[in-house]
CSV table of C-alpha atoms in Angstrom, one decimal:
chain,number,residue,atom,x,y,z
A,166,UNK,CA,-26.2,-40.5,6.6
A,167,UNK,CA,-28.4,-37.9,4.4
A,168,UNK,CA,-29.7,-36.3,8.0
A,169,UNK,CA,-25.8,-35.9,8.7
A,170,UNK,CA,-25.2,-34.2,5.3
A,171,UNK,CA,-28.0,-32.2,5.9
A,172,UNK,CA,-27.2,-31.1,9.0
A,173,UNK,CA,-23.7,-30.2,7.6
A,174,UNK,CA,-25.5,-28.3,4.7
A,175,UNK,CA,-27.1,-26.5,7.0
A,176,UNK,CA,-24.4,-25.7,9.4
A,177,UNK,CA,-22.2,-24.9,5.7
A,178,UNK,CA,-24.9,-21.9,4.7
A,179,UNK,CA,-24.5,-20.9,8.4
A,180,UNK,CA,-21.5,-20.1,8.2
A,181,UNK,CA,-21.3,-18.7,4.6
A,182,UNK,CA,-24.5,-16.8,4.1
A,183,UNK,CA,-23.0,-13.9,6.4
A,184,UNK,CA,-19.9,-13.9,4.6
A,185,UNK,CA,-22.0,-13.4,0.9
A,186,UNK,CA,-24.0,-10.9,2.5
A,187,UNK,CA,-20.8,-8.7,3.8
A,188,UNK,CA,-19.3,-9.1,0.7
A,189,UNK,CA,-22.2,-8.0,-1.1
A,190,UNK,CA,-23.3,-5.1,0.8
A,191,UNK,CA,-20.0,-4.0,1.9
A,192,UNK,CA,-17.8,-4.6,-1.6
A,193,UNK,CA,-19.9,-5.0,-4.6
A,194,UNK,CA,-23.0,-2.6,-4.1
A,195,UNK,CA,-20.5,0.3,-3.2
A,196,UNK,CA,-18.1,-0.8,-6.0
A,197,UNK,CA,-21.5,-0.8,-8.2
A,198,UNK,CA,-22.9,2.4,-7.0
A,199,UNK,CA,-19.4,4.7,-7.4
A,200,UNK,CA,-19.0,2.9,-11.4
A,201,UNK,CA,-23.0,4.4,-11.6
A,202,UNK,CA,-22.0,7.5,-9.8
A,203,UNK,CA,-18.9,8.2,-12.2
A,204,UNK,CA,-21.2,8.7,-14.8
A,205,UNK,CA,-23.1,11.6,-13.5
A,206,UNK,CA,-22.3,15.1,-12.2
A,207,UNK,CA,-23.1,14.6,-8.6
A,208,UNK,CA,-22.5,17.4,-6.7
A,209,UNK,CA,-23.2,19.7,-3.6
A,210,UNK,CA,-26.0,20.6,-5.5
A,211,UNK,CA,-27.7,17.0,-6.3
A,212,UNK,CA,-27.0,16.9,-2.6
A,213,UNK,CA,-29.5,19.3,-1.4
A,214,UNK,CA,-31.8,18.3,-4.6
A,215,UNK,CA,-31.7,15.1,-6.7
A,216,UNK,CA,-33.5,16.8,-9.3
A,217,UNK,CA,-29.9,18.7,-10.0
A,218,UNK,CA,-28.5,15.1,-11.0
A,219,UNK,CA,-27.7,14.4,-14.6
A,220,UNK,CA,-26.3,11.4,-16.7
A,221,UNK,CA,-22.8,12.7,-17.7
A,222,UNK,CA,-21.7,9.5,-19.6
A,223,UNK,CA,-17.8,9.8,-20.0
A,224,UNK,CA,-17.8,13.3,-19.3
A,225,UNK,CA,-15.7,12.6,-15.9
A,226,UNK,CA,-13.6,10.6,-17.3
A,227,UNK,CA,-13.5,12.7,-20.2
A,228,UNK,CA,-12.7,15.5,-18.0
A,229,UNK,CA,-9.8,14.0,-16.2
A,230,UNK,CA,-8.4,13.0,-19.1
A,231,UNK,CA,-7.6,16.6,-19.7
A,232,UNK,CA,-7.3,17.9,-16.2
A,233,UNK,CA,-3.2,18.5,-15.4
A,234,UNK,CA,-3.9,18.1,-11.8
A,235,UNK,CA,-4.9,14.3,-11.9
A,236,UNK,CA,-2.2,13.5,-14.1
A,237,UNK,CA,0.1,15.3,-11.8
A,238,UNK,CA,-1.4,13.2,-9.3
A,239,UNK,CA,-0.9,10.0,-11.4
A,240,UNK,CA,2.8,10.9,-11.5
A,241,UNK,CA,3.4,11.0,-8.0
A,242,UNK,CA,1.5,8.0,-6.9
A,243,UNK,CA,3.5,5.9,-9.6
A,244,UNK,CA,6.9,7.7,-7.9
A,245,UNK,CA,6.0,6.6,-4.8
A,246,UNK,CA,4.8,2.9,-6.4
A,247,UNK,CA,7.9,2.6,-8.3
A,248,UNK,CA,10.1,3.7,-5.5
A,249,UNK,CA,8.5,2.5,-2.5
A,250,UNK,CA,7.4,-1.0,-3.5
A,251,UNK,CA,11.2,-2.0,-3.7
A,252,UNK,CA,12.1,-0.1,-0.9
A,253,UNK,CA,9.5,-2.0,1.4
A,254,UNK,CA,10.0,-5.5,-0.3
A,255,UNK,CA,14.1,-5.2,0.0
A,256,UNK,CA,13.8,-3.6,3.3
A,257,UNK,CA,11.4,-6.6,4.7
A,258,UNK,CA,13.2,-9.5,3.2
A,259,UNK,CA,17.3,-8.2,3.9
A,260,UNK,CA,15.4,-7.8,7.6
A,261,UNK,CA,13.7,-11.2,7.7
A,262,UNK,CA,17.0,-12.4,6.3
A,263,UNK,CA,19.0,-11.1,8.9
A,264,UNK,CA,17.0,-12.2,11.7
A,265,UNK,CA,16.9,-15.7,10.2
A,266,UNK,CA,20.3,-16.2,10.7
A,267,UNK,CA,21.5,-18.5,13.5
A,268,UNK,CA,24.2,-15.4,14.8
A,269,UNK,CA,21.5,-13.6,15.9
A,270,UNK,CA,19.8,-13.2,19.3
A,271,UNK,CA,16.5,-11.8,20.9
A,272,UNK,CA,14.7,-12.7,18.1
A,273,UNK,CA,11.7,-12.0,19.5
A,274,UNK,CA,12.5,-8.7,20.7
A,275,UNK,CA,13.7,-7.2,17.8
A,276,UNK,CA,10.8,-8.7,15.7
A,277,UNK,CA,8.5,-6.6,17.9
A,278,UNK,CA,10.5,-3.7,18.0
A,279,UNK,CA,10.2,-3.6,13.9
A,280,UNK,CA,6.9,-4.6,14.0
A,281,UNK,CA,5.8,-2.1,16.3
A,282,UNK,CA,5.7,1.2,13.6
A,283,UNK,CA,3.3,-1.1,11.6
A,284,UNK,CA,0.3,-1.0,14.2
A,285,UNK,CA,1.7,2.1,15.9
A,286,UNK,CA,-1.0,5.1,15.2
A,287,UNK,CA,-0.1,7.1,11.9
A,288,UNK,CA,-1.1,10.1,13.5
A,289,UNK,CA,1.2,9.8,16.5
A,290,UNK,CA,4.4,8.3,13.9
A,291,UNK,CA,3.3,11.1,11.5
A,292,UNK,CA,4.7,14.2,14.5
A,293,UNK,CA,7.3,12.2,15.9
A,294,UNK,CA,8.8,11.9,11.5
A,295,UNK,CA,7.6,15.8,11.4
A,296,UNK,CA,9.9,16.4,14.4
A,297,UNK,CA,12.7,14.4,13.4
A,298,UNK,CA,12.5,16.1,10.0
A,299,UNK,CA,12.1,19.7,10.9
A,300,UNK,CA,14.4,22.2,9.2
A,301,UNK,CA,15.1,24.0,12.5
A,302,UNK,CA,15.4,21.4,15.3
A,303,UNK,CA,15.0,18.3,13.7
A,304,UNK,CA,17.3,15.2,14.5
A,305,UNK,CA,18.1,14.5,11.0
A,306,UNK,CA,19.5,17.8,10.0
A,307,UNK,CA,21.2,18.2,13.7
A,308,UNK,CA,23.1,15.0,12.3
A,309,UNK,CA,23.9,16.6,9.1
A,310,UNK,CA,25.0,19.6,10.4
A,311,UNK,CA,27.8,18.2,12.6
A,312,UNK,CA,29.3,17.0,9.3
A,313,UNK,CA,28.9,20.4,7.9
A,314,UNK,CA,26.2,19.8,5.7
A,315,UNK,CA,23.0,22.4,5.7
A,316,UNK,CA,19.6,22.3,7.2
A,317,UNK,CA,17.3,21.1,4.8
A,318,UNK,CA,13.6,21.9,4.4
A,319,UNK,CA,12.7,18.1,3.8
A,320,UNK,CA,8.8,18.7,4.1
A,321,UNK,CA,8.7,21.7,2.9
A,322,UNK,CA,10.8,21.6,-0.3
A,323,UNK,CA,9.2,20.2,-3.5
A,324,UNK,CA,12.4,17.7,-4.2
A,325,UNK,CA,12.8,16.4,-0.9
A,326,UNK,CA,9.1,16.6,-0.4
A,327,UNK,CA,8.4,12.9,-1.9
A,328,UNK,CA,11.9,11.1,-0.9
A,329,UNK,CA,11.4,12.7,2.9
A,330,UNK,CA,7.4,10.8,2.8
A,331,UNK,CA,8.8,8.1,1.3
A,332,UNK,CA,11.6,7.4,3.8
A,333,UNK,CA,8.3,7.4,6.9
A,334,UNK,CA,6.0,5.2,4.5
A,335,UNK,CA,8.5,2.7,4.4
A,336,UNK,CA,9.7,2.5,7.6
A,337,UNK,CA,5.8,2.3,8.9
A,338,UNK,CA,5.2,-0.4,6.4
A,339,UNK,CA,8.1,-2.8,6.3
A,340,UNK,CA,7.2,-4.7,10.1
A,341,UNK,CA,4.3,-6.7,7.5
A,342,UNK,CA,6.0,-8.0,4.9
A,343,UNK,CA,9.2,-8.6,8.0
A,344,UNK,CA,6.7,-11.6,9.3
A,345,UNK,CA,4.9,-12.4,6.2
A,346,UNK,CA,9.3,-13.1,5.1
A,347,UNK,CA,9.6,-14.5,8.3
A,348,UNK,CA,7.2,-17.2,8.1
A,349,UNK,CA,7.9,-18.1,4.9
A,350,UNK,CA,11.7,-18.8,5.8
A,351,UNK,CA,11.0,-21.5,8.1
A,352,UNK,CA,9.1,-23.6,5.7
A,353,UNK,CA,12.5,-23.7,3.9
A,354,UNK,CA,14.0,-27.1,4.7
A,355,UNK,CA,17.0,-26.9,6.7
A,356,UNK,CA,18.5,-29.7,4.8
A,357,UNK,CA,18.4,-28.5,1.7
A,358,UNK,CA,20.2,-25.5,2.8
A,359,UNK,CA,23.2,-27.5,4.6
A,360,UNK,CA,23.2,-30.0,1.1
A,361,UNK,CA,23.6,-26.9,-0.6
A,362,UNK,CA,26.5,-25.3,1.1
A,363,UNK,CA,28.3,-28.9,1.1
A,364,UNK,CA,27.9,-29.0,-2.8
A,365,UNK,CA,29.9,-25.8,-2.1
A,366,UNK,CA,27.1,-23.3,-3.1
A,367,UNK,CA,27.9,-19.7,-1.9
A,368,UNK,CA,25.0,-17.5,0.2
A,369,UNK,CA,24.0,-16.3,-2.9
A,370,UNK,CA,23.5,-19.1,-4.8
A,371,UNK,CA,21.5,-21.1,-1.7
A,372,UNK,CA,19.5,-17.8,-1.9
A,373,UNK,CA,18.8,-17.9,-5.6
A,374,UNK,CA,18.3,-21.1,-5.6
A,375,UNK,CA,17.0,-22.7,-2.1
A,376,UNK,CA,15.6,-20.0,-0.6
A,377,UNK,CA,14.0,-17.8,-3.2
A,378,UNK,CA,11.6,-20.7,-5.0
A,379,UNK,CA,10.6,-21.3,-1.3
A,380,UNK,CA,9.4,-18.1,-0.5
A,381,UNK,CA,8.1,-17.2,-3.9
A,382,UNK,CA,4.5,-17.1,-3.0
A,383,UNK,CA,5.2,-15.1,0.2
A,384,UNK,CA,7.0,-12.7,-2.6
A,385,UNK,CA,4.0,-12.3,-4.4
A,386,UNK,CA,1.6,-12.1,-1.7
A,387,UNK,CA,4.1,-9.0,-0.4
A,388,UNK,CA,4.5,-7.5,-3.8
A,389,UNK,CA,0.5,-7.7,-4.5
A,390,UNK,CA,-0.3,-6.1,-1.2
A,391,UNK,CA,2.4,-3.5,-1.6
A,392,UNK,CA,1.9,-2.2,-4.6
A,393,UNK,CA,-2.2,-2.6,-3.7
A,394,UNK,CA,-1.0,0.3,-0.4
A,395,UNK,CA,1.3,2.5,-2.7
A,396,UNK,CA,-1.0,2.7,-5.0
A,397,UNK,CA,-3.7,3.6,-2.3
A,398,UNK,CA,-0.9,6.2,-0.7
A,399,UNK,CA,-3.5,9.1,1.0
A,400,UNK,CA,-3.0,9.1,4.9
A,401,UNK,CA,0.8,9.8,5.4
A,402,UNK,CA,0.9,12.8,3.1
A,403,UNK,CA,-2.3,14.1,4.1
A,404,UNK,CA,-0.8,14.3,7.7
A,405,UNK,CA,2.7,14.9,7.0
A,406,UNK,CA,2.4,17.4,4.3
A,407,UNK,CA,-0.9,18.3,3.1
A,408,UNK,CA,0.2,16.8,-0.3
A,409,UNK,CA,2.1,19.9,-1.2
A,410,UNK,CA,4.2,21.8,-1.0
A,411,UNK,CA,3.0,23.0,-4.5
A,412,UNK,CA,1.1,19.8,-5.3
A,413,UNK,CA,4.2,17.8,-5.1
A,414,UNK,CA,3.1,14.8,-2.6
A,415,UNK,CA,-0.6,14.9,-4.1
A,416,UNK,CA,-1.3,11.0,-4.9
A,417,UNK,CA,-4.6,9.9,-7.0
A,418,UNK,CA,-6.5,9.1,-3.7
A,419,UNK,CA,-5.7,12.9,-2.0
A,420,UNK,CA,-6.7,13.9,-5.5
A,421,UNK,CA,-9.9,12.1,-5.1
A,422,UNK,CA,-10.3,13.2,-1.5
A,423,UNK,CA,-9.5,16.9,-2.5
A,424,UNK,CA,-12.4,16.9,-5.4
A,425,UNK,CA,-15.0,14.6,-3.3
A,426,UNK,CA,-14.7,16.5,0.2
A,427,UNK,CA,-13.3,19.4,-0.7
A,428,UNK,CA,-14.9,21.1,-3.4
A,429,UNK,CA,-18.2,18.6,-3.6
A,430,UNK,CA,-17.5,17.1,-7.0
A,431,UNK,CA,-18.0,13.4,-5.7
A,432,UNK,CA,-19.3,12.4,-9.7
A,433,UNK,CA,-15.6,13.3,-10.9
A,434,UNK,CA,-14.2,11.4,-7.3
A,435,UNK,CA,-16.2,8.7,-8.3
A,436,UNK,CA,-14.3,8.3,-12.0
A,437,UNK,CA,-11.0,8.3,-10.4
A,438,UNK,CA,-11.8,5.5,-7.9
A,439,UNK,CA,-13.0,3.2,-10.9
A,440,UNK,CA,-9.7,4.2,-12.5
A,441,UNK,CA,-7.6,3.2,-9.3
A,442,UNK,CA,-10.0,-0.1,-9.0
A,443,UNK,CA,-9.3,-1.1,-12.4
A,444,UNK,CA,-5.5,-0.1,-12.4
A,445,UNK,CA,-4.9,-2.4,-9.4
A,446,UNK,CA,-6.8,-5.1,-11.0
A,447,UNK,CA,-4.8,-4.8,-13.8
A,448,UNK,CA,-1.7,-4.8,-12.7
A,449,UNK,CA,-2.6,-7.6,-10.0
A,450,UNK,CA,-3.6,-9.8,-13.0
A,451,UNK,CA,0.4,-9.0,-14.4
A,452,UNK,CA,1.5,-9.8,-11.2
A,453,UNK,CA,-0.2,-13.0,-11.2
A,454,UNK,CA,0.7,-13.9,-14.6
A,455,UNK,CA,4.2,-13.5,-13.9
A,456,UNK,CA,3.7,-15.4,-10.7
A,457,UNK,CA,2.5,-18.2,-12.5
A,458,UNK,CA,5.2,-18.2,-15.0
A,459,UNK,CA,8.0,-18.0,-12.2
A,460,UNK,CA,6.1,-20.9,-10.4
A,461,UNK,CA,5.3,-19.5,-7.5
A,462,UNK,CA,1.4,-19.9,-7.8
């Protein structure tokens, strides 16, 4: 019996001392070395020399604080948070929804087809969207225009900037939280759905009340992951739009991006990545909270 245990201890640290290593090297040392590099002014110059390094303290963070490009930055990322998060969440679940039903057929085929944008290349989705939004020939304003309405400059126009990204972010990101929905509606007992709608309960009601307490924790895994990727928004504007025009699809990562790779200042990149890593924890910790409160942890 203790040989057996033993051998099961063994096999146990097998399995888990590569894990603890990964996590260690891979998440907390980096997460450890940018908080240490926030705090100095590590630059192109401590680059070439480390002797050109100096202990800043706050003075990043300090600096950001008054810096009207980071809180423009701030801005957008929560517009695309506060707007997007929603969008993908309602999108995925009317979708899973929908394909839940009993009237509808290929189910199969049309879960792949909506899945497909989610593992398709950005790069390649990123020109087929720029194509299909182009003032001159794109599809979308061809569509407007035999209803009379004027080409618009989607990408290139500060207010349609944001809604026009959006609108490709969403539709790219939706097919994840479509299964994550999917599987969670077919735990939901049968049953209790067909007791409901004898006790004359209306679709609304079974949904509120049958279906919603079912998929609760798929809600939250969905809304903690979603608002985890809006938060973390850099790819699709950097290829779409080069977060402009005038700034106006600059998140907090392209921000970071723009002052670690651009112009060398990766002590200042640095403090903004602590101030993402801490936002998403925060508001993680919310969700959770409220998680718990609704039941659905």
């Amino acid at each position: 019996m203790t040989r057996r245990r033993s051998s099961e201890a063994r096999a146990g640290l097998a399995f888990t001392i590569p894990v603890l290593f990964a996590t260690l090297a891979f998440l907390v040392v980096p997460t450890v070395a940018g908080l240490l590099l926030s705090l100095t002014d590590f630059d192109i110059y401590a680059l070439a020399d480390l002797a050109n390094l100096r202990l800043v303290g706050s003075g990043n963070y300090l600096a950001l604080a008054h810096d009207p490009r980071f809180w423009h930055a701030v801005w957008n990322t929560l517009i695309f948070t506060g707007i997007g998060v929603p969008a993908a969440i309602g999108a995925s679940l009317v979708t899973a929804l929908l394909l839940d039903s009993a009237t509808v057929g290929w189910k199969p085929v049309w879960r792949l087809l909506l899945f497909a944008p989610y593992v398709t290349t950005l790069v390649a989705t990123a020109l087929v969207w720029r194509y299909v939004l182009d003032t001159r020939s794109g599809l979308l304003n061809a569509a407007l225009g035999v209803v009379g309405i004027a080409p618009v400059d989607w990408l290139g126009d500060p207010k349609t900037s944001i809604p026009a990204t959006l609108i490709f972010i969403v539709w790219k990101a939706f097919g994840y939280n479509m299964l994550v929905f999917t599987a969670a509606l077919a735990t939901v007992s049968t049953d209790l759905r067909e007791a409901a709608r004898l006790d004359g309960a209306g679709p609304v009601a079974r949904f509120r009340h049958v279906t919603l307490p079912a998929i609760g924790p798929a809600l939250v895994l969905a809304s903690v992951l979603s608002v985890a990727n809006f938060l973390q928004v850099f790819a699709e504007p950097y290829v779409m739009t080069h977060g402009g025009p005038a700034q106006s699809t600059m998140t907090i990562l392209y921000f970071m991006f723009d002052e670690g790779f651009t112009w060398w200042n990766l002590g200042t990149a640095s403090a903004v990545a602590v101030i993402l890593f801490v936002a998403i924890l925060g508001i993680t910790a919310v969700q959770a909270r409220l998680a718990r409160r609704l039941e659905w942890l």
